[in-house]
Coordinates of C-alpha atoms in Angstrom, one line a residue:
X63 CA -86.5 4.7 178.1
X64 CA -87.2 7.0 175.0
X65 CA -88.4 10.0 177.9
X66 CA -85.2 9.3 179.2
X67 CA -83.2 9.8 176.1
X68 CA -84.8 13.0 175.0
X69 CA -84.3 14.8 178.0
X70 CA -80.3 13.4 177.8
X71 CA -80.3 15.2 174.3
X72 CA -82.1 18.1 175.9
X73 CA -79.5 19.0 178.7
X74 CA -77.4 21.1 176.2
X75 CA -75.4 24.2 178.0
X76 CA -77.0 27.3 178.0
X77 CA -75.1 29.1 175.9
X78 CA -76.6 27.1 172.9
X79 CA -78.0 28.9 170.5
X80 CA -82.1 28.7 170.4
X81 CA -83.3 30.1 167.4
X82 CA -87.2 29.7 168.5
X83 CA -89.2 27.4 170.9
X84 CA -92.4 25.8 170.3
X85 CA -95.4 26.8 172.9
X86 CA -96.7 23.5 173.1
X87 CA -92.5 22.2 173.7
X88 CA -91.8 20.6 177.1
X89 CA -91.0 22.7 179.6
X90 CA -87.5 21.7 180.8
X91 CA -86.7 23.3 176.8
X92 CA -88.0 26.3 177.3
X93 CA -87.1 27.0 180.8
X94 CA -83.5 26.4 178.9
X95 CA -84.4 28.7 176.1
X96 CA -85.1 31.4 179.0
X97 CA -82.0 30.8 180.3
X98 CA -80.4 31.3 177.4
X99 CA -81.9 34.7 176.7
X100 CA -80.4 36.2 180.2
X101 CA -77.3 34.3 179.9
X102 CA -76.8 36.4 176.8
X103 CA -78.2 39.1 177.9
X104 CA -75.6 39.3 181.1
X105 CA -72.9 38.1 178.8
X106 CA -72.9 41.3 176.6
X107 CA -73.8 43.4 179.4
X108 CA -70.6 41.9 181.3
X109 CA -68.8 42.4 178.0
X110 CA -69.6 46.3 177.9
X111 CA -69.0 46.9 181.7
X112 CA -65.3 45.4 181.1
X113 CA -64.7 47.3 178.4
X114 CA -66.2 50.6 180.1
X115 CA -63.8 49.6 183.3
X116 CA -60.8 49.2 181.1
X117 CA -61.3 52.8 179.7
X118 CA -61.8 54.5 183.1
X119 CA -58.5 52.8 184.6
X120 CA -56.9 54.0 182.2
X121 CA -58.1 58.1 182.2
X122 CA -57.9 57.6 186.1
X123 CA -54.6 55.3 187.0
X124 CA -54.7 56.6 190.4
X125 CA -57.7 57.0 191.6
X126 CA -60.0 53.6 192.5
X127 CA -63.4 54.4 190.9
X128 CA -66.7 52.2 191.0
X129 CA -68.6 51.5 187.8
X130 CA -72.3 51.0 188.3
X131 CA -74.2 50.1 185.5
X132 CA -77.9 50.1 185.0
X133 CA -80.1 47.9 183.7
X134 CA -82.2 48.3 181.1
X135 CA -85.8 46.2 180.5
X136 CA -87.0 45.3 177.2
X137 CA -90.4 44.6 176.1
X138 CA -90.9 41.0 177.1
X139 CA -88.9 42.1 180.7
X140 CA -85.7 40.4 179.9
X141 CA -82.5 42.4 180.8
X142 CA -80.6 44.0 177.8
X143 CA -77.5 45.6 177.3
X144 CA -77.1 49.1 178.6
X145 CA -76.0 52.2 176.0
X146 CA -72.0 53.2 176.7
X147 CA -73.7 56.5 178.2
X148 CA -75.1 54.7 181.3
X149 CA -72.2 53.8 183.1
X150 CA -71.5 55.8 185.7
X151 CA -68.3 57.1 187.7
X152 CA -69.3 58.5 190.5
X153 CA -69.6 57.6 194.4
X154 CA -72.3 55.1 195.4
X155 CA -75.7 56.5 196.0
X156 CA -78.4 54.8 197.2
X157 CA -80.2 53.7 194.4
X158 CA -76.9 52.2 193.1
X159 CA -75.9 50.2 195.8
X160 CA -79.4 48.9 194.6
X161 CA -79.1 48.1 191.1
X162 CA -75.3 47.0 192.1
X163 CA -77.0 44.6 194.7
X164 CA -79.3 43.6 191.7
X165 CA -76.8 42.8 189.3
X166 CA -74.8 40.8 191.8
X167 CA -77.3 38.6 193.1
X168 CA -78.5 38.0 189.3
X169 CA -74.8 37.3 188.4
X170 CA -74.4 34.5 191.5
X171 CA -77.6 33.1 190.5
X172 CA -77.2 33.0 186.8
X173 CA -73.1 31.4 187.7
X174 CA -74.9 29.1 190.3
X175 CA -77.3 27.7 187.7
X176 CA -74.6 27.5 184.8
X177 CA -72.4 25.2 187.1
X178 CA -74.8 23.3 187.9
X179 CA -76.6 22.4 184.4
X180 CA -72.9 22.4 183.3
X181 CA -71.7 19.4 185.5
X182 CA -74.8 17.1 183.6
X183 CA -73.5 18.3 180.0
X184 CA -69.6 18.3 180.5
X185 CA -69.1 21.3 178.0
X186 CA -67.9 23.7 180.4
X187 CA -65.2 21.8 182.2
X188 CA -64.0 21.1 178.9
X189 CA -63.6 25.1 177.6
X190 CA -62.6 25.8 180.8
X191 CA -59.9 22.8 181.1
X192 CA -58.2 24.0 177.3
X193 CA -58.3 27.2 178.8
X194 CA -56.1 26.3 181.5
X195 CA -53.8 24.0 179.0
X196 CA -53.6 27.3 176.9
X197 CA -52.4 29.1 179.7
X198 CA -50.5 26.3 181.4
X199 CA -48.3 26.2 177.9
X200 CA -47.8 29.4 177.6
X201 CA -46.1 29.6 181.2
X202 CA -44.0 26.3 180.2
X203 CA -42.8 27.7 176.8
X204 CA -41.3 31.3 178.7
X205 CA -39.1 28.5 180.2
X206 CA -37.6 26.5 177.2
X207 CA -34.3 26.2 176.5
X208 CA -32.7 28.3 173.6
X209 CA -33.9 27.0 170.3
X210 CA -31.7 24.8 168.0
X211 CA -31.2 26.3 164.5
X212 CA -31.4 23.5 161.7
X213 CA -31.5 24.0 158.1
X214 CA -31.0 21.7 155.3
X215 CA -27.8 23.3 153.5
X216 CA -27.2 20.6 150.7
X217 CA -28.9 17.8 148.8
X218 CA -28.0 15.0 147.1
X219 CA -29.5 13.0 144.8
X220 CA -29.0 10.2 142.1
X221 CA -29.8 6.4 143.8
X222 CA -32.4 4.7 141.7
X223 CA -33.6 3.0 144.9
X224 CA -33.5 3.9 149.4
X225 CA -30.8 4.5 150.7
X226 CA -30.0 2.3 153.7
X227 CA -26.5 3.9 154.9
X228 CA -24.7 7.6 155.0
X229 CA -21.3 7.8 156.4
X230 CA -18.9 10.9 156.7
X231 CA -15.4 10.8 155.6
X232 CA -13.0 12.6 157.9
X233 CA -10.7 15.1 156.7
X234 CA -12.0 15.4 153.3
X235 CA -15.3 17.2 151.7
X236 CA -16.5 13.9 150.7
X237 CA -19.9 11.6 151.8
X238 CA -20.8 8.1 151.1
X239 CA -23.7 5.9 150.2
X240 CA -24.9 2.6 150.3
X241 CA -28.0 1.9 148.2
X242 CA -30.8 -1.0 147.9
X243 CA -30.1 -0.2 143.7
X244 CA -27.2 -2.4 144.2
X245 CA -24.6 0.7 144.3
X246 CA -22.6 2.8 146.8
X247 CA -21.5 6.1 146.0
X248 CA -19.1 8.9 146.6
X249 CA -20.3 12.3 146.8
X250 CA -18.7 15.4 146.9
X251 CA -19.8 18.2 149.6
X252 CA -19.1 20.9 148.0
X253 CA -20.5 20.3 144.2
X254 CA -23.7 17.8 145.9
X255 CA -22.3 15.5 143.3
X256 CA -21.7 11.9 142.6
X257 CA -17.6 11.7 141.9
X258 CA -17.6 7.9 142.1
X259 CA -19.7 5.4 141.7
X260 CA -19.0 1.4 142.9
X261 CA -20.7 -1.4 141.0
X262 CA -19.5 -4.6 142.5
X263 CA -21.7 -6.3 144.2
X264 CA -24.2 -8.3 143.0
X265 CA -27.3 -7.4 145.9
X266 CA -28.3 -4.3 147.8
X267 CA -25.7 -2.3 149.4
X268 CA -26.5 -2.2 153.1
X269 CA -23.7 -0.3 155.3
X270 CA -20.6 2.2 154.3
X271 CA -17.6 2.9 155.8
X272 CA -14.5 4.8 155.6
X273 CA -10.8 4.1 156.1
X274 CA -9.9 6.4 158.9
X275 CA -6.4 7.3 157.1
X276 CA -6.6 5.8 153.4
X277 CA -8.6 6.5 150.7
X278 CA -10.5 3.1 151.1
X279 CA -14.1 1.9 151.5
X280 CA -15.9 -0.9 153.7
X281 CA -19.4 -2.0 152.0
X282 CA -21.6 -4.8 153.2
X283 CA -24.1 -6.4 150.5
X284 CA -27.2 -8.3 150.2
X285 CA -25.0 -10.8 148.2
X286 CA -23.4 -11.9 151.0
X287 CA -19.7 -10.1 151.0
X288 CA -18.6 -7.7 152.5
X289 CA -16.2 -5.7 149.9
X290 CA -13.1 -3.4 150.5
X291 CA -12.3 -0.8 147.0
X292 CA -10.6 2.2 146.4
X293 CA -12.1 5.6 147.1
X294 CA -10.0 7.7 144.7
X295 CA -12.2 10.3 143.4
X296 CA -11.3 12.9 141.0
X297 CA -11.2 16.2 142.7
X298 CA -11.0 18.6 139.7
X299 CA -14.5 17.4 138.8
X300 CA -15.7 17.8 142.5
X301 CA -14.7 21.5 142.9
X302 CA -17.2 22.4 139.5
X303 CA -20.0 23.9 140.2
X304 CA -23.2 24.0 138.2
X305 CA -24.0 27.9 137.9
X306 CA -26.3 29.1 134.7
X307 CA -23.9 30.8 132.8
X308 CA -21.7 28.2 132.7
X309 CA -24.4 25.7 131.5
X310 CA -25.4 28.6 128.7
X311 CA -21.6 28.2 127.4
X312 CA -21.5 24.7 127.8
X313 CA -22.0 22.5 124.3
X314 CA -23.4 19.2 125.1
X315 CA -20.3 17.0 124.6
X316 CA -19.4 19.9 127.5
X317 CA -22.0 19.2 129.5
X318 CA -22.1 15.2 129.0
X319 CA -18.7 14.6 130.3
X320 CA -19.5 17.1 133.3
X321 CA -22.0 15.0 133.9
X322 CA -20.3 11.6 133.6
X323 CA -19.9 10.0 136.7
X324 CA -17.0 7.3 136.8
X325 CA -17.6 3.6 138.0
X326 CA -15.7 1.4 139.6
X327 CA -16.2 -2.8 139.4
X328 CA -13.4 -4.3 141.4
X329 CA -12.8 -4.7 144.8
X330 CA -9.4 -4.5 146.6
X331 CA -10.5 -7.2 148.4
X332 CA -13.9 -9.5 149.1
X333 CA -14.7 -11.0 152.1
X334 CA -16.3 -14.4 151.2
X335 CA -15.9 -18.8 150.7
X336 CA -15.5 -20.6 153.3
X337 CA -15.9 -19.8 157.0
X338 CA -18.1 -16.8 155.5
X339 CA -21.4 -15.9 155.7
X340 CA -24.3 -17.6 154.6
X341 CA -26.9 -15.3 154.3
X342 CA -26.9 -11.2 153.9
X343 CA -24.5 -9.2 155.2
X344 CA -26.6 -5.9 156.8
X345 CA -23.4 -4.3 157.9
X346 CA -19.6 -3.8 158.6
X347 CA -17.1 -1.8 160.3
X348 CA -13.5 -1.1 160.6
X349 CA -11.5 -1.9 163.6
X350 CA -9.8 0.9 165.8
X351 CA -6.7 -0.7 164.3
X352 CA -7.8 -1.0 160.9
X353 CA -6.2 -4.7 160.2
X354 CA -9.5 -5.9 160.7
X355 CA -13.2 -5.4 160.2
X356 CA -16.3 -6.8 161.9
X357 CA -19.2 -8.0 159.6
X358 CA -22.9 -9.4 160.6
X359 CA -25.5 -10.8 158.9
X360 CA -29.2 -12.2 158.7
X361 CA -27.5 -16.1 159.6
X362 CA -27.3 -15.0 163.6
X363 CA -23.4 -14.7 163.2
X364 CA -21.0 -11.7 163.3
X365 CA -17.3 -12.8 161.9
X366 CA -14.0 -11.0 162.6
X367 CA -11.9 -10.8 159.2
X368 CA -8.1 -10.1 158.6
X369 CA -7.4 -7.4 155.9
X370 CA -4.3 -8.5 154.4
X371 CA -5.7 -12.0 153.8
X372 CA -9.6 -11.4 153.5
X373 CA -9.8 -14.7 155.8
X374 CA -11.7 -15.3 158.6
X375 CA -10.3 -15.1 162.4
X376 CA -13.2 -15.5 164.5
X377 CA -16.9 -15.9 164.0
X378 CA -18.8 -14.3 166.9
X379 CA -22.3 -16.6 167.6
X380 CA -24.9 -16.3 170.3
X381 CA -27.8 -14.4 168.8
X382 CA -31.1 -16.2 168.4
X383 CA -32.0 -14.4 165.3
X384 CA -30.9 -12.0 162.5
X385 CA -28.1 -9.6 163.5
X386 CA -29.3 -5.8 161.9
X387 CA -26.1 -3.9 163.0
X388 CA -22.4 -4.1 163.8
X389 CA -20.5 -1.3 165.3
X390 CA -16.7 -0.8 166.1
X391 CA -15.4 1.4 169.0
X392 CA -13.1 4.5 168.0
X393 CA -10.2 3.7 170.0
X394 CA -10.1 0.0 171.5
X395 CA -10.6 -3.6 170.5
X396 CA -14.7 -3.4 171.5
X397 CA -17.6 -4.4 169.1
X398 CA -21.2 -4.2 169.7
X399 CA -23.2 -6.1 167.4
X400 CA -27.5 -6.0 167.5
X401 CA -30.0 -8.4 166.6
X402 CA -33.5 -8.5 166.2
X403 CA -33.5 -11.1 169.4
X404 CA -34.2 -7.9 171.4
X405 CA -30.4 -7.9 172.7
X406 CA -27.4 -6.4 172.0
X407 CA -23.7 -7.9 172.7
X408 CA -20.8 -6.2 173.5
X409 CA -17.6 -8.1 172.5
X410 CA -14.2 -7.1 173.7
X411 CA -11.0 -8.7 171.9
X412 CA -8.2 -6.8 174.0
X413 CA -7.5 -10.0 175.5
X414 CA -6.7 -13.4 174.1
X415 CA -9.5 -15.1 174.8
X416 CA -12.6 -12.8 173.4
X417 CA -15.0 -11.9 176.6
X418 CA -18.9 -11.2 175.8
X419 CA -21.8 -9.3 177.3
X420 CA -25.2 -8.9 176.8
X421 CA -27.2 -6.1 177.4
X422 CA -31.4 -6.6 177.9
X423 CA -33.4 -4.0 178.1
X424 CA -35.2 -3.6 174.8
X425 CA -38.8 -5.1 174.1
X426 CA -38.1 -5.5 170.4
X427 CA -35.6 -5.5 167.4
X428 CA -32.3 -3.5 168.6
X429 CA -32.2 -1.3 165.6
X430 CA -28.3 0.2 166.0
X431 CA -25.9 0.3 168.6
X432 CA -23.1 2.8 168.8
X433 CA -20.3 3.7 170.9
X434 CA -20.0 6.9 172.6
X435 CA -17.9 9.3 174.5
X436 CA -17.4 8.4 178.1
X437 CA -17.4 4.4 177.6
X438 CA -21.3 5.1 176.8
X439 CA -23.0 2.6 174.1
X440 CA -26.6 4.0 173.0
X441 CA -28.9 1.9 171.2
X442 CA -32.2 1.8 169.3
X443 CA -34.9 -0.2 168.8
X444 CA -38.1 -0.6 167.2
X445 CA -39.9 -0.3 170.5
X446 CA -39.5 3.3 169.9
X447 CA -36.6 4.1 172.7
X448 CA -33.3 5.1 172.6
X449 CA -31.1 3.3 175.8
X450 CA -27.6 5.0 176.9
X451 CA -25.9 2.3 178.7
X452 CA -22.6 2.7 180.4
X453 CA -20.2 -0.4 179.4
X454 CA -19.5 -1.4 182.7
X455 CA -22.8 -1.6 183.9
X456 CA -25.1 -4.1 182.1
X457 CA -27.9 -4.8 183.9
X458 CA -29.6 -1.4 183.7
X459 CA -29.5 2.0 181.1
X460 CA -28.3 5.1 182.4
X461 CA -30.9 6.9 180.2
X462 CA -34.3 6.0 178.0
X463 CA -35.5 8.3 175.7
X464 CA -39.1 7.5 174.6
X465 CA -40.4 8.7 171.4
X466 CA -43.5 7.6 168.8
X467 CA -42.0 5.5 165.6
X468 CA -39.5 3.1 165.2
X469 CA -35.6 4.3 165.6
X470 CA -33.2 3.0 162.8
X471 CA -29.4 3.5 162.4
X472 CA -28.9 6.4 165.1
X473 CA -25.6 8.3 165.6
X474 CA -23.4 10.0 168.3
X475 CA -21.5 13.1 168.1
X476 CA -18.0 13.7 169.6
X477 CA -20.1 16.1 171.8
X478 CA -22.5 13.9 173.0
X479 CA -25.7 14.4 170.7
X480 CA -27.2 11.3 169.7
X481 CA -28.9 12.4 166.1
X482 CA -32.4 9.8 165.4
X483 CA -33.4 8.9 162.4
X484 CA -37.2 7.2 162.2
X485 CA -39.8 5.5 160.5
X486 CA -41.9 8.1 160.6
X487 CA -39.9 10.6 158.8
X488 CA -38.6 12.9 161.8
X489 CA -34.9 13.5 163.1
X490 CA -34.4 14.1 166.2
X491 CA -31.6 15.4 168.5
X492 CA -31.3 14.2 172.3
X493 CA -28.1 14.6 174.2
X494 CA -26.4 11.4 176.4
X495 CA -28.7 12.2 179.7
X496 CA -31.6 11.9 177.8
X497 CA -33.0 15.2 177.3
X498 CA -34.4 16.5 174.1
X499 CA -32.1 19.4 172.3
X500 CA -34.1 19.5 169.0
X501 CA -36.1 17.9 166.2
X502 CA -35.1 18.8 162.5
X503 CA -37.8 20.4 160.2
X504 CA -39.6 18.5 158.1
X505 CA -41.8 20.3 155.5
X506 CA -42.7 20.1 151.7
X507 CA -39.6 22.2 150.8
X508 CA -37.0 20.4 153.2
X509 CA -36.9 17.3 154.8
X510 CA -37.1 13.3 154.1
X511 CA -40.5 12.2 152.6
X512 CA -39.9 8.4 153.3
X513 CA -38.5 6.9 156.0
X514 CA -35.7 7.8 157.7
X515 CA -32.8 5.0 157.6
X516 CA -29.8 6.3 158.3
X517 CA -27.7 9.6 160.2
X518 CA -24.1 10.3 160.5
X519 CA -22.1 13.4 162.0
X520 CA -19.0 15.2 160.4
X521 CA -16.5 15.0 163.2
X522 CA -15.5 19.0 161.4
X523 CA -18.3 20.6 160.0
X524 CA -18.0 20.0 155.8
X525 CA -18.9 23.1 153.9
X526 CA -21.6 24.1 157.0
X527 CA -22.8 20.6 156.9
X528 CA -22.6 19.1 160.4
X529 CA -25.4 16.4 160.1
X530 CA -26.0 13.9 157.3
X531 CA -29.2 11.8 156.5
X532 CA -30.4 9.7 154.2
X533 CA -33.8 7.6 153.5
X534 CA -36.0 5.7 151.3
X535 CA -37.0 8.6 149.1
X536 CA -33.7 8.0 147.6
X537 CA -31.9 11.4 149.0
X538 CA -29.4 12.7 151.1
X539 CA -29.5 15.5 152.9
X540 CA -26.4 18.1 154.7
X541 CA -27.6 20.0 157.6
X542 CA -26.0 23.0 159.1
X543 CA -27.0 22.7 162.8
X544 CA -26.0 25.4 165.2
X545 CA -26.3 24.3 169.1
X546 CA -26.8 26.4 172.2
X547 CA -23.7 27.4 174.0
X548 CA -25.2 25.0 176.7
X549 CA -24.3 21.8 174.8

């Protein structure tokens, strides 16, 4: 067994570098060391040769010439590499169809024995198979598609704590945020600063969401509400910038109202008491027709509300666990709400009686789901995929995109580019048929440092921002993002 195992260690390649070999060693090593010595020796005279060929296609494009080379004996008989001044470029003679005959019977035999001790060691397939990758890439990359341009273009920060939601508003320069430090915010594009801050509820701040036409706010809590409050944000402050000379000039009762960032305390209305939730709401959306918002929460229910009365209509049961997302559809009476049960339900109320689906096809917690153009909902999961389903087809996804961390609350563009945000930090950008446009850089100037928990598109680019994110490292970024023609 131990003879066994040394001549295992033994059966290195021979281009292994032997300093010096014992005379009483076994002789397998130094019939290897031996090896080595002409290996190296043809090596270098190959090397040369090549390089003497190269120089003689060139001074003679048009003529086919034969390089012979000669080879020169050391001292202990071993060939060594011949001076630049013995190659020679003339017609065959003789005596070098000899040496030619020479070197090409050494060079089969000295390939011959390579392969073979090569097959026992493994070290040459494995050069030779990167080589192939290496060339094999760089054929694949002449054929990609026209790079996406991404840059992060604005940055806002202030949350004491992550940030679990980012929505746009449309129409006006303004983003908002909902916060685990018990806040939601109001930031304006332009400035990257906070112009209002909400204070009412009582837990983490888990979803945002915009009145399409009025200057109103959806917000779902950790407290158990979901809250709707005024939005009216002071645009005189939002338009002033933060240049050096004006902070030079600035004294600091100057600088401390700039600075000051107004709070608001009191909802227009809260959604709560009886027929409510009973555990944390994790989100909440507007209807199409804006009379009524959708809210879901971690006790397995989703509830329809009525605006003007802040009372319940409907609750919406079925899940076997905690729901992590609601989402409205743009247009018509449709909600999709997803639960960590794996599933995701689509519920349409355009008729009296409200009629449900369920869609299966995740192997873990639905993360998000989101309507999209083309009667398409997508949805994400912690099972790392991304599923485009078509709504009147259930039973199986159109698309699944496959990726390596956990997706979280994803987003859609009118133009069909589904934006990821993930656990492990990354954005990326896949279009509705499930092909890969882009992933965003992420470095240590630019980029999320924590996870990744939430994206959201401007439907009109806001100051060159087209793409928003936000995460647990308590920032927000604006990207400007600039597509091929193709999409």
């Amino acid at each position: 067994m131990k003879a066994t195992k040394t001549r295992a260690v033994r059966l290195t390649s021979l281009t292994e570098d032997v300093a010096t070999v014992p005379e009483d060693a076994p002789f397998r090593a130094r019939l290897h060391f031996l090896f080595a010595q002409i290996e190296r020796e043809f090596e270098q005279l190959y090397l040369e040769n090549q390089s003497l060929q190269d120089k003689l296609d060139i001074a003679n494009a048009t003529k086919e010439t034969v390089v012979l080379q000669e080879p020169r004996s050391t001292a202990g008989g071993v060939l060594s590499a011949p001076s630049s001044s013995s190659a020679l470029a003339t017609p065959a003679t003789q005596t070098d169809e000899v040496g030619a005959s020479f070197l090409a019977a050494a060079s089969s035999t000295h390939k011959s024995l390579k392969a073979k001790l090569s097959s026992a060691t493994g070290g040459s397939k494995a050069k030779a198979s990167n080589k192939i990758k290496a060339q094999t890439s760089r054929i694949v990359s002449s054929f990609k598609a026209p790079t996406v341009v991404s840059t992060v273009v604005r940055e806002f920060g202030g949350h004491k704590d992550g940030i679990w939601q980012v929505a746009a508003k449309a129409g006006q320069p303004i983003i908002g945020t909902a916060s685990a430090d018990h806040t939601a915010c109001i930031w304006g594009v332009e400035s990257a600063r906070c112009l209002l801050q909400y204070q009412g509820h009582a837990g983490s701040v888990n979803s945002i969401k915009f009145h399409k036409h009025r200057d109103l706010v959806l917000t779902g809590s950790g407290d158990g509400t979901a809250h709707i409050w005024q939005a009216a944000v002071n645009w005189e402050v939002s338009k002033k910038g933060h240049s050096s000379e004006e902070e030079l000039d600035d004294s600091d009762e100057q600088v401390e109202d700039r600075d000051r960032v107004d709070t608001l305390r009191t909802p227009l209305c809260e959604f709560t008491g009886p027929g409510g939730h009973l555990s944390v709401v994790v989100a909440a959306d507007w209807l199409s027709s804006m009379d009524q918002i959708i809210t879901g929460s971690w006790d397995r229910t989703a509830i329809l509300w009525d605006v003007e009365t802040g009372q319940p209509l409907q609750p919406l049961t079925g899940h076997d666990h905690e729901l992590t997302h609601v989402s409205a559809h743009p247009t018509q009476r449709l909600v999709v709400t997803a639960s960590r049960d794996t599933t995701f339900r689509l519920w349409d109320f355009r008729e009296a009686i409200p009629a449900v689906s369920v869609f299966q096809g995740h192997t873990e917690t639905v993360t998000s789901s989101v309507f999209a153009r083309d009667d398409k909902v997508v949805s994400g999961s912690d099972d790392r995929t991304i599923k485009v389903w078509e709504l009147r087809n259930m039973r199986s996804a159109l698309a699944t995109i496959r990726t390596d961390s956990s997706v979280n609350r994803l987003a859609v563009s009118s133009g069909g580019i589904i934006a990821i945000p993930h656990d492990n930090r990354q954005i990326r950008l896949f279009d509705l048929n499930g092909q890969r446009v882009a992933r965003l850089p992420r470095t240590s100037r630019q980029g999320h440092r924590r996870m990744v928990s939430s994206v959201a598109w401007a439907e009109e680019p806001l100051l060159d921002c087209d793409l928003f994110s936000c995460g647990f490292d308590r920032r927000v970024f604006g990207w400007s993002i600039v597509l091929p023609k193709d999409n």
